[in-house]
mmCIF file of C-alpha atoms and ligand atoms in Angstrom:
data_model
loop_
_atom_site.group_PDB
_atom_site.id
_atom_site.type_symbol
_atom_site.label_atom_id
_atom_site.label_comp_id
_atom_site.label_asym_id
_atom_site.label_seq_id
_atom_site.Cartn_x
_atom_site.Cartn_y
_atom_site.Cartn_z
ATOM 1 C CA MET A 120 117.692 87.231 97.519
ATOM 2 C CA ARG A 121 115.109 89.399 95.422
ATOM 3 C CA VAL A 122 113.895 91.937 96.240
ATOM 4 C CA LEU A 123 110.912 93.745 95.031
ATOM 5 C CA SER A 124 109.435 96.705 95.623
ATOM 6 C CA GLY A 125 106.210 98.821 93.800
ATOM 7 C CA ILE A 126 105.962 102.913 93.505
ATOM 8 C CA GLN A 127 102.333 104.308 92.661
ATOM 9 C CA PRO A 128 102.736 107.515 90.194
ATOM 10 C CA THR A 129 100.627 109.619 92.122
ATOM 11 C CA GLY A 130 102.201 113.095 90.933
ATOM 12 C CA ARG A 131 105.472 114.931 91.408
ATOM 13 C CA PRO A 132 107.988 113.313 94.652
ATOM 14 C CA HIS A 133 108.476 115.359 97.403
ATOM 15 C CA TRP A 134 111.233 114.968 100.092
ATOM 16 C CA GLY A 135 109.556 112.482 102.833
ATOM 17 C CA ASN A 136 109.607 109.857 99.494
ATOM 18 C CA TYR A 137 112.757 110.162 98.978
ATOM 19 C CA PHE A 138 114.667 110.198 102.022
ATOM 20 C CA GLY A 139 111.403 108.099 103.167
ATOM 21 C CA ALA A 140 111.529 105.904 100.311
ATOM 22 C CA ILE A 141 112.972 106.611 97.159
ATOM 23 C CA ARG A 142 116.651 106.694 98.320
ATOM 24 C CA GLN A 143 116.476 103.075 100.028
ATOM 25 C CA TYR A 144 114.940 101.427 96.650
ATOM 26 C CA ILE A 145 118.757 102.563 95.545
ATOM 27 C CA GLN A 146 120.635 101.541 98.193
ATOM 28 C CA LEU A 147 119.395 97.701 98.178
ATOM 29 C CA GLN A 148 120.214 97.406 94.074
ATOM 30 C CA ASN A 149 123.845 96.857 95.600
ATOM 31 C CA GLU A 150 122.802 94.591 98.165
ATOM 32 C CA ASP A 151 120.255 92.290 96.394
ATOM 33 C CA GLN A 152 118.881 91.116 93.267
ATOM 34 C CA ALA A 153 116.045 94.594 93.052
ATOM 35 C CA PHE A 154 112.566 94.753 90.573
ATOM 36 C CA TYR A 155 110.921 97.941 90.719
ATOM 37 C CA PHE A 156 107.989 98.921 89.744
ATOM 38 C CA VAL A 157 105.559 101.684 88.688
ATOM 39 C CA ALA A 158 102.207 100.781 89.073
ATOM 40 C CA ASN A 159 100.191 101.518 86.926
ATOM 41 C CA LEU A 160 97.522 99.418 87.537
ATOM 42 C CA HIS A 161 97.186 99.927 91.103
ATOM 43 C CA ALA A 162 96.771 103.893 90.428
ATOM 44 C CA LEU A 163 93.757 103.359 87.808
ATOM 45 C CA THR A 164 91.963 102.239 90.649
ATOM 46 C CA THR A 165 92.108 106.236 91.482
ATOM 47 C CA ILE A 166 92.630 108.660 88.368
ATOM 48 C CA ARG A 167 90.799 108.580 85.818
ATOM 49 C CA ASP A 168 92.495 111.069 83.289
ATOM 50 C CA ARG A 169 94.023 109.079 79.988
ATOM 51 C CA ASN A 170 97.148 112.152 79.826
ATOM 52 C CA LEU A 171 98.026 112.287 83.494
ATOM 53 C CA MET A 172 98.319 108.441 83.437
ATOM 54 C CA THR A 173 101.037 108.143 81.315
ATOM 55 C CA GLU A 174 102.101 111.785 82.730
ATOM 56 C CA TYR A 175 102.870 110.252 85.513
ATOM 57 C CA THR A 176 104.130 106.911 84.614
ATOM 58 C CA LEU A 177 106.821 108.205 82.232
ATOM 59 C CA ASN A 178 107.327 110.718 84.923
ATOM 60 C CA ALA A 179 108.121 108.054 88.061
ATOM 61 C CA ALA A 180 110.454 105.936 85.711
ATOM 62 C CA ILE A 181 112.124 108.902 84.998
ATOM 63 C CA ASP A 182 112.106 109.932 88.291
ATOM 64 C CA LEU A 183 113.797 106.708 90.172
ATOM 65 C CA LEU A 184 116.660 107.075 86.994
ATOM 66 C CA ALA A 185 117.987 110.444 87.937
ATOM 67 C CA LEU A 186 117.281 109.651 91.844
ATOM 68 C CA GLY A 187 120.277 107.391 90.657
ATOM 69 C CA LEU A 188 118.421 103.442 90.433
ATOM 70 C CA ASP A 189 120.899 101.917 87.696
ATOM 71 C CA PRO A 190 118.931 100.437 84.741
ATOM 72 C CA ASN A 191 122.234 97.836 85.161
ATOM 73 C CA ARG A 192 121.702 96.572 88.678
ATOM 74 C CA ALA A 193 117.910 97.006 89.538
ATOM 75 C CA VAL A 194 115.129 96.069 87.015
ATOM 76 C CA LEU A 195 113.101 97.895 85.649
ATOM 77 C CA PHE A 196 109.583 98.441 84.412
ATOM 78 C CA VAL A 197 105.842 99.066 84.232
ATOM 79 C CA GLN A 198 103.548 97.267 86.338
ATOM 80 C CA SER A 199 101.141 97.141 83.341
ATOM 81 C CA ASP A 200 103.540 95.485 80.670
ATOM 82 C CA VAL A 201 104.077 92.509 82.743
ATOM 83 C CA PRO A 202 100.168 90.800 81.674
ATOM 84 C CA GLU A 203 101.249 87.777 83.640
ATOM 85 C CA VAL A 204 100.765 90.305 87.091
ATOM 86 C CA SER A 205 96.993 90.505 86.461
ATOM 87 C CA GLU A 206 96.913 86.803 85.116
ATOM 88 C CA LEU A 207 97.787 85.484 88.380
ATOM 89 C CA CYS A 208 95.681 87.985 90.233
ATOM 90 C CA TRP A 209 92.520 85.973 88.851
ATOM 91 C CA ILE A 210 93.805 83.377 89.940
ATOM 92 C CA LEU A 211 94.426 84.567 93.758
ATOM 93 C CA LEU A 212 90.914 86.445 93.855
ATOM 94 C CA ALA A 213 89.327 83.100 92.504
ATOM 95 C CA GLY A 214 90.759 81.526 95.818
ATOM 96 C CA THR A 215 90.575 84.840 98.449
ATOM 97 C CA SER A 216 88.027 85.919 100.926
ATOM 98 C CA MET A 217 86.227 88.462 101.056
ATOM 99 C CA GLY A 218 86.895 88.232 105.212
ATOM 100 C CA LEU A 219 90.460 89.041 104.039
ATOM 101 C CA LEU A 220 89.911 91.816 102.275
ATOM 102 C CA GLU A 221 87.001 93.184 104.631
ATOM 103 C CA ARG A 222 89.925 93.423 107.246
ATOM 104 C CA CYS A 223 92.711 95.417 105.280
ATOM 105 C CA VAL A 224 92.820 99.247 107.224
ATOM 106 C CA SER A 225 93.761 100.658 103.306
ATOM 107 C CA PHE A 226 89.995 100.753 101.472
ATOM 108 C CA LYS A 227 88.148 102.107 104.174
ATOM 109 C CA GLU A 228 91.627 104.691 104.622
ATOM 110 C CA LYS A 229 90.783 105.451 101.038
ATOM 111 C CA LYS A 230 86.865 105.503 101.109
ATOM 112 C CA ASP A 231 86.730 107.446 104.331
ATOM 113 C CA ARG A 232 88.852 110.230 102.700
ATOM 114 C CA GLY A 233 86.262 110.567 99.520
ATOM 115 C CA LEU A 234 87.876 108.147 97.042
ATOM 116 C CA SER A 235 85.304 106.542 94.808
ATOM 117 C CA PRO A 236 84.761 102.910 97.299
ATOM 118 C CA VAL A 237 85.570 100.528 93.427
ATOM 119 C CA ALA A 238 85.729 97.284 93.171
ATOM 120 C CA GLY A 239 89.536 97.775 91.906
ATOM 121 C CA LEU A 240 90.407 99.928 94.932
ATOM 122 C CA PHE A 241 88.665 96.858 97.310
ATOM 123 C CA THR A 242 90.768 93.869 95.589
ATOM 124 C CA TYR A 243 93.866 96.350 94.982
ATOM 125 C CA PRO A 244 95.893 94.293 97.772
ATOM 126 C CA VAL A 245 95.411 90.961 95.881
ATOM 127 C CA LEU A 246 96.448 92.816 92.644
ATOM 128 C CA GLN A 247 100.069 93.517 94.899
ATOM 129 C CA ALA A 248 99.791 90.274 96.183
ATOM 130 C CA ALA A 249 100.186 88.372 92.061
ATOM 131 C CA ASP A 250 102.731 91.542 92.075
ATOM 132 C CA ILE A 251 105.297 90.529 95.284
ATOM 133 C CA LEU A 252 104.523 86.541 94.054
ATOM 134 C CA ALA A 253 104.566 86.809 90.267
ATOM 135 C CA TYR A 254 108.578 87.053 90.218
ATOM 136 C CA ASP A 255 109.231 85.353 93.955
ATOM 137 C CA SER A 256 110.582 87.604 95.974
ATOM 138 C CA ASP A 257 112.136 87.352 98.788
ATOM 139 C CA VAL A 258 111.481 90.625 100.689
ATOM 140 C CA VAL A 259 109.653 94.269 99.571
ATOM 141 C CA PRO A 260 110.525 96.884 101.084
ATOM 142 C CA VAL A 261 107.872 98.912 102.425
ATOM 143 C CA GLY A 262 106.373 102.260 104.431
ATOM 144 C CA GLN A 263 104.409 100.920 107.317
ATOM 145 C CA ASP A 264 102.130 101.397 105.987
ATOM 146 C CA GLN A 265 102.211 98.911 103.383
ATOM 147 C CA THR A 266 102.746 95.975 106.132
ATOM 148 C CA GLN A 267 99.048 94.906 106.536
ATOM 149 C CA HIS A 268 99.191 94.179 102.302
ATOM 150 C CA ILE A 269 102.624 91.827 102.701
ATOM 151 C CA GLU A 270 100.389 89.589 105.646
ATOM 152 C CA VAL A 271 98.152 89.654 103.358
ATOM 153 C CA CYS A 272 100.317 88.243 100.640
ATOM 154 C CA ARG A 273 101.459 86.489 102.829
ATOM 155 C CA ASP A 274 97.639 84.855 103.821
ATOM 156 C CA ILE A 275 97.090 84.072 100.141
ATOM 157 C CA ALA A 276 100.643 82.709 99.150
ATOM 158 C CA GLN A 277 99.886 80.232 102.664
ATOM 159 C CA ALA A 278 96.710 79.573 101.727
ATOM 160 C CA PHE A 279 97.321 78.252 97.853
ATOM 161 C CA ASN A 280 99.891 77.066 98.993
ATOM 162 C CA HIS A 281 98.381 74.957 101.640
ATOM 163 C CA GLN A 282 95.399 74.022 98.831
ATOM 164 C CA TYR A 283 97.813 73.147 95.698
ATOM 165 C CA GLY A 284 101.134 72.357 96.462
ATOM 166 C CA GLU A 285 104.183 74.074 97.145
ATOM 167 C CA VAL A 286 103.147 76.903 94.214
ATOM 168 C CA PHE A 287 104.817 80.683 95.858
ATOM 169 C CA VAL A 288 107.556 82.077 97.944
ATOM 170 C CA LEU A 289 106.512 83.340 101.387
ATOM 171 C CA PRO A 290 107.721 87.081 100.841
ATOM 172 C CA LYS A 291 108.856 89.129 104.221
ATOM 173 C CA ALA A 292 108.009 93.042 104.684
ATOM 174 C CA LYS A 293 111.148 95.063 104.906
ATOM 175 C CA VAL A 294 109.345 97.951 106.568
ATOM 176 C CA LEU A 295 111.850 101.479 105.759
ATOM 177 C CA SER A 296 113.491 103.020 108.321
ATOM 178 C CA ASP A 297 112.043 106.687 108.637
ATOM 179 C CA SER A 298 108.791 105.940 106.913
ATOM 180 C CA ALA A 299 106.838 108.450 108.874
ATOM 181 C CA LYS A 300 109.831 111.409 109.713
ATOM 182 C CA VAL A 301 110.447 113.187 107.379
ATOM 183 C CA PRO A 302 108.347 117.282 108.932
ATOM 184 C CA GLY A 303 105.953 119.300 106.093
ATOM 185 C CA THR A 304 106.310 122.899 105.584
ATOM 186 C CA ASP A 305 103.546 122.821 108.674
ATOM 187 C CA GLY A 306 106.038 120.873 110.806
ATOM 188 C CA GLU A 307 104.028 117.478 110.395
ATOM 189 C CA LYS A 308 104.978 114.921 109.047
ATOM 190 C CA MET A 309 105.014 115.909 104.981
ATOM 191 C CA SER A 310 102.870 114.352 102.829
ATOM 192 C CA LYS A 311 100.931 115.184 99.692
ATOM 193 C CA SER A 312 97.418 114.590 101.628
ATOM 194 C CA TYR A 313 98.663 117.484 103.608
ATOM 195 C CA GLY A 314 99.467 120.835 100.799
ATOM 196 C CA ASN A 315 102.203 120.254 103.311
ATOM 197 C CA THR A 316 105.666 119.190 99.969
ATOM 198 C CA ILE A 317 108.752 120.308 98.693
ATOM 199 C CA GLU A 318 108.263 118.768 95.568
ATOM 200 C CA ILE A 319 112.757 117.164 94.357
ATOM 201 C CA PHE A 320 112.202 118.637 91.152
ATOM 202 C CA GLU A 321 110.051 122.121 91.225
ATOM 203 C CA SER A 322 112.444 124.684 90.200
ATOM 204 C CA PRO A 323 115.223 125.427 93.539
ATOM 205 C CA LYS A 324 113.428 129.012 93.348
ATOM 206 C CA GLU A 325 109.630 127.572 94.565
ATOM 207 C CA ALA A 326 111.946 125.186 97.414
ATOM 208 C CA ARG A 327 113.782 127.932 98.513
ATOM 209 C CA LYS A 328 110.098 130.539 98.290
ATOM 210 C CA LYS A 329 108.296 127.421 100.010
ATOM 211 C CA CYS A 330 111.236 126.865 102.859
ATOM 212 C CA MET A 331 110.606 130.288 103.415
ATOM 213 C CA ARG A 332 107.491 129.824 104.373
ATOM 214 C CA ILE A 333 107.933 126.739 106.704
ATOM 215 C CA ALA A 334 105.573 127.100 110.266
ATOM 216 C CA THR A 335 108.199 128.354 113.126
ATOM 217 C CA ASP A 336 107.362 128.490 117.049
ATOM 218 C CA SER A 337 107.077 132.333 118.558
ATOM 219 C CA ARG A 338 109.358 131.600 120.895
ATOM 220 C CA PRO A 339 112.035 133.561 119.187
ATOM 221 C CA MET A 340 115.446 132.007 117.869
ATOM 222 C CA GLU A 341 117.975 134.100 118.765
ATOM 223 C CA ALA A 342 117.478 132.079 122.526
ATOM 224 C CA PRO A 343 119.438 128.898 123.080
ATOM 225 C CA LYS A 344 117.847 126.349 121.634
ATOM 226 C CA GLU A 345 117.522 121.489 121.687
ATOM 227 C CA PRO A 346 118.137 121.170 117.958
ATOM 228 C CA ASP A 347 116.971 117.533 118.380
ATOM 229 C CA ASN A 348 113.243 117.997 118.575
ATOM 230 C CA ASP A 349 112.852 121.222 115.875
ATOM 231 C CA HIS A 350 112.478 120.229 112.495
ATOM 232 C CA LEU A 351 113.935 122.732 110.644
ATOM 233 C CA TYR A 352 117.003 121.728 112.485
ATOM 234 C CA GLN A 353 115.290 117.549 110.915
ATOM 235 C CA LEU A 354 114.573 119.020 107.936
ATOM 236 C CA TYR A 355 118.604 120.792 107.384
ATOM 237 C CA SER A 356 119.971 116.750 108.967
ATOM 238 C CA LEU A 357 118.380 114.904 105.510
ATOM 239 C CA PHE A 358 120.700 117.219 103.407
ATOM 240 C CA VAL A 359 124.350 117.705 105.446
ATOM 241 C CA ASP A 360 127.122 115.482 106.663
ATOM 242 C CA GLU A 361 127.824 115.284 110.271
ATOM 243 C CA LYS A 362 130.234 117.792 109.894
ATOM 244 C CA ASN A 363 128.052 120.526 108.902
ATOM 245 C CA ARG A 364 125.270 118.590 111.207
ATOM 246 C CA ALA A 365 127.161 119.629 114.873
ATOM 247 C CA ALA A 366 127.808 123.019 113.291
ATOM 248 C CA MET A 367 124.377 123.073 113.232
ATOM 249 C CA ALA A 368 123.707 121.954 116.860
ATOM 250 C CA SER A 369 125.931 123.994 118.310
ATOM 251 C CA LEU A 370 124.379 127.481 116.575
ATOM 252 C CA TYR A 371 121.112 126.597 117.802
ATOM 253 C CA ARG A 372 122.377 125.466 121.417
ATOM 254 C CA ALA A 373 125.293 129.273 121.613
ATOM 255 C CA GLY A 374 122.060 131.044 120.126
ATOM 256 C CA GLY A 375 121.802 134.036 118.167
ATOM 257 C CA PHE A 376 121.082 133.943 115.360
ATOM 258 C CA GLY A 377 117.271 133.372 113.867
ATOM 259 C CA TYR A 378 115.330 131.088 112.230
ATOM 260 C CA GLY A 379 115.640 132.681 108.658
ATOM 261 C CA ASP A 380 119.117 132.247 108.770
ATOM 262 C CA VAL A 381 118.189 128.165 109.521
ATOM 263 C CA LYS A 382 115.804 127.848 106.220
ATOM 264 C CA LYS A 383 118.313 130.046 104.170
ATOM 265 C CA ALA A 384 120.546 127.333 105.256
ATOM 266 C CA ILE A 385 117.842 124.163 104.373
ATOM 267 C CA ALA A 386 116.916 126.274 100.609
ATOM 268 C CA ASP A 387 120.336 126.108 99.805
ATOM 269 C CA ALA A 388 121.491 122.761 101.474
ATOM 270 C CA ALA A 389 118.431 120.705 99.034
ATOM 271 C CA GLU A 390 119.810 123.220 96.363
ATOM 272 C CA ALA A 391 123.944 121.308 96.521
ATOM 273 C CA PHE A 392 122.207 117.818 96.881
ATOM 274 C CA PHE A 393 119.354 117.540 95.030
ATOM 275 C CA ALA A 394 121.184 119.594 91.703
ATOM 276 C CA PRO A 395 122.470 116.682 89.990
ATOM 277 C CA ALA A 396 119.782 114.313 90.244
ATOM 278 C CA ARG A 397 118.144 117.827 88.906
ATOM 279 C CA GLU A 398 121.068 117.459 85.732
ATOM 280 C CA ARG A 399 120.279 114.083 84.939
ATOM 281 C CA ARG A 400 116.921 114.187 84.859
ATOM 282 C CA ALA A 401 116.674 117.159 82.548
ATOM 283 C CA GLU A 402 118.537 114.800 80.097
ATOM 284 C CA LEU A 403 116.451 112.188 80.339
ATOM 285 C CA GLU A 404 113.215 114.140 79.558
ATOM 286 C CA ASN A 405 115.276 114.852 76.579
ATOM 287 C CA ASN A 406 116.129 111.414 75.931
ATOM 288 C CA PRO A 407 112.203 109.311 76.195
ATOM 289 C CA ASP A 408 113.521 106.509 74.016
ATOM 290 C CA GLU A 409 116.164 105.912 76.359
ATOM 291 C CA VAL A 410 113.770 105.909 78.814
ATOM 292 C CA ARG A 411 111.301 104.147 76.813
ATOM 293 C CA GLU A 412 114.542 102.061 75.968
ATOM 294 C CA ILE A 413 115.472 101.288 79.805
ATOM 295 C CA LEU A 414 111.479 99.777 80.244
ATOM 296 C CA ALA A 415 110.981 97.713 77.786
ATOM 297 C CA ALA A 416 114.211 96.157 79.044
ATOM 298 C CA GLY A 417 112.919 95.584 82.940
ATOM 299 C CA ALA A 418 109.608 94.338 81.891
ATOM 300 C CA GLN A 419 111.254 92.056 79.265
ATOM 301 C CA ARG A 420 113.444 90.358 82.255
ATOM 302 C CA ALA A 421 110.588 90.626 84.866
ATOM 303 C CA ARG A 422 108.596 88.907 82.449
ATOM 304 C CA ALA A 423 110.682 85.839 81.879
ATOM 305 C CA LYS A 424 110.557 85.261 85.436
ATOM 306 C CA ALA A 425 106.767 86.359 86.388
ATOM 307 C CA SER A 426 105.408 82.846 83.113
ATOM 308 C CA GLU A 427 107.007 80.657 84.967
ATOM 309 C CA VAL A 428 105.616 81.081 88.444
ATOM 310 C CA LEU A 429 102.593 82.100 86.628
ATOM 311 C CA GLY A 430 103.139 78.285 84.318
ATOM 312 C CA ARG A 431 103.758 77.099 88.248
ATOM 313 C CA ALA A 432 100.103 78.558 89.398
ATOM 314 C CA GLN A 433 97.808 77.829 86.862
ATOM 315 C CA GLU A 434 99.763 74.141 86.390
ATOM 316 C CA ALA A 435 99.378 73.196 89.894
ATOM 317 C CA CYS A 436 95.536 75.478 89.964
ATOM 318 C CA GLY A 437 95.176 72.394 87.236
ATOM 319 C CA ILE A 438 94.087 75.030 84.903
ATOM 320 C CA LYS A 439 97.258 74.815 82.778
ATOM 321 C CA PHE A 440 97.450 70.594 81.265
HETATM 322 P P1 ADP B 586 101.744 110.898 100.464
HETATM 323 O O1 ADP B 586 101.907 111.051 101.993
HETATM 324 O O2 ADP B 586 102.314 112.468 99.881
HETATM 325 O O3 ADP B 586 100.749 110.635 99.953
HETATM 326 P P2 ADP B 586 102.916 107.793 100.062
HETATM 327 O O4 ADP B 586 101.601 106.914 100.334
HETATM 328 O O5 ADP B 586 102.273 108.784 98.218
HETATM 329 O O6 ADP B 586 102.798 109.584 99.934
HETATM 330 O O7 ADP B 586 104.508 108.043 100.428
HETATM 331 C C1 ADP B 586 105.044 107.205 99.352
HETATM 332 C C2 ADP B 586 106.600 106.113 99.902
HETATM 333 O O8 ADP B 586 106.987 107.434 100.743
HETATM 334 C C3 ADP B 586 105.334 105.828 101.895
HETATM 335 O O9 ADP B 586 105.610 104.534 102.299
HETATM 336 C C4 ADP B 586 106.811 106.773 102.842
HETATM 337 O O10 ADP B 586 107.440 105.308 102.927
HETATM 338 C C5 ADP B 586 108.090 107.229 102.343
HETATM 339 N N1 ADP B 586 107.403 109.097 102.470
HETATM 340 C C6 ADP B 586 105.736 109.590 101.879
HETATM 341 N N2 ADP B 586 105.795 110.424 103.353
HETATM 342 C C7 ADP B 586 107.061 110.477 104.306
HETATM 343 C C8 ADP B 586 107.366 112.078 105.084
HETATM 344 N N3 ADP B 586 107.412 112.726 105.403
HETATM 345 N N4 ADP B 586 108.482 110.990 105.524
HETATM 346 C C9 ADP B 586 109.260 109.821 105.432
HETATM 347 N N5 ADP B 586 108.423 108.738 104.449
HETATM 348 C C10 ADP B 586 107.753 109.307 103.786
HETATM 349 N N1 LIG B 587 100.255 99.738 97.479
HETATM 350 C C1 LIG B 587 101.647 100.254 96.777
HETATM 351 C C2 LIG B 587 101.810 100.999 97.750
HETATM 352 O O1 LIG B 587 100.333 102.317 97.505
HETATM 353 C C3 LIG B 587 102.676 99.950 95.984
HETATM 354 C C4 LIG B 587 102.604 98.935 95.173
HETATM 355 C C5 LIG B 587 102.108 97.900 95.147
HETATM 356 C C6 LIG B 587 103.186 97.915 95.772
HETATM 357 N N2 LIG B 587 102.150 96.211 94.768
HETATM 358 C C7 LIG B 587 103.352 97.018 95.210
HETATM 359 C C8 LIG B 587 104.165 98.193 96.693
HETATM 360 C C9 LIG B 587 104.309 95.689 95.378
HETATM 361 C C10 LIG B 587 105.390 96.704 97.755
HETATM 362 C C11 LIG B 587 105.139 95.436 96.566
HETATM 363 O O2 LIG B 587 103.033 102.404 98.259
#
């Protein structure tokens, strides 16, 4: 079974990205053959600054490695290092109906958010389909917001197979659990677009400051409280084991301590939780050549598979003979 997913290099990852996505990708490397790539061609639809593009792309790879992606288990590469995908994308575009893309909500959403409605943003799901189909991917782990794109990919693959014979493997989405649950500093879903994030790799001092400013309700914490629906408790629970979680839950139910104490506990737990990754990240940052080598080796493995699949598609539609 091959698992594949793409991670957009859109800046510094936050706690929500880690628990909702990155951690789960990393766990999958132990179960199946995993391919993960930094989706820089997708990011080109929104990032127009050359230096930012390079910086974000390398940073995304470093972040994944620091957080535990093991290049000996998973194949890690940069999307644009596999040109076969862009070629396959054109073959797919040639047969994709406008109506299918017009039904995608992500284009409309991005346009409404003020992103410039370029053609690449409209055809974005076809590039994503090429990403998936190029590696005969069986399973695509994604957040809830991406499930429509996997359906589009299946539609495109089915239409091609129907026209030309069984060329593509039909992938299945694996919706990541809790991919919308990590609360931000205002208690709403943590998201870059809401400005309520705490980043994984910001300095512990900055992260602590943000923790201390997390919004709370006006009820005195000293009163006994049910922990389960409280966003401070939810955040704390992410970073600790069952024993500490239960201890915090009893403190909530007994009452008698302040919100400030919980916020401090969150800051302490988060700092300890990410300390090894922070250390590993600093090492990788000082060794950019090591990162480039990992990405080059990943691209080589990815290309071997993609050129085989592209060849199949080219032959099937009569452009390679
Ligand atoms: P943002 O909302 O900050 O722009 P993205 O849309 O880039 O985040 O998220 C990338 C992935 O990270 C999503 O597909 C989702 O699975 C996960 N994710 C993002 N925010 C959260 C959150 N608050 N809780 C859980 N998972 C999240
Ligand atoms: N569109 C995905 C996102 O915004 C990133 C992505 C690009 C992707 N290509 C992919 C995800 C292929 C899964 C498979 O998060």
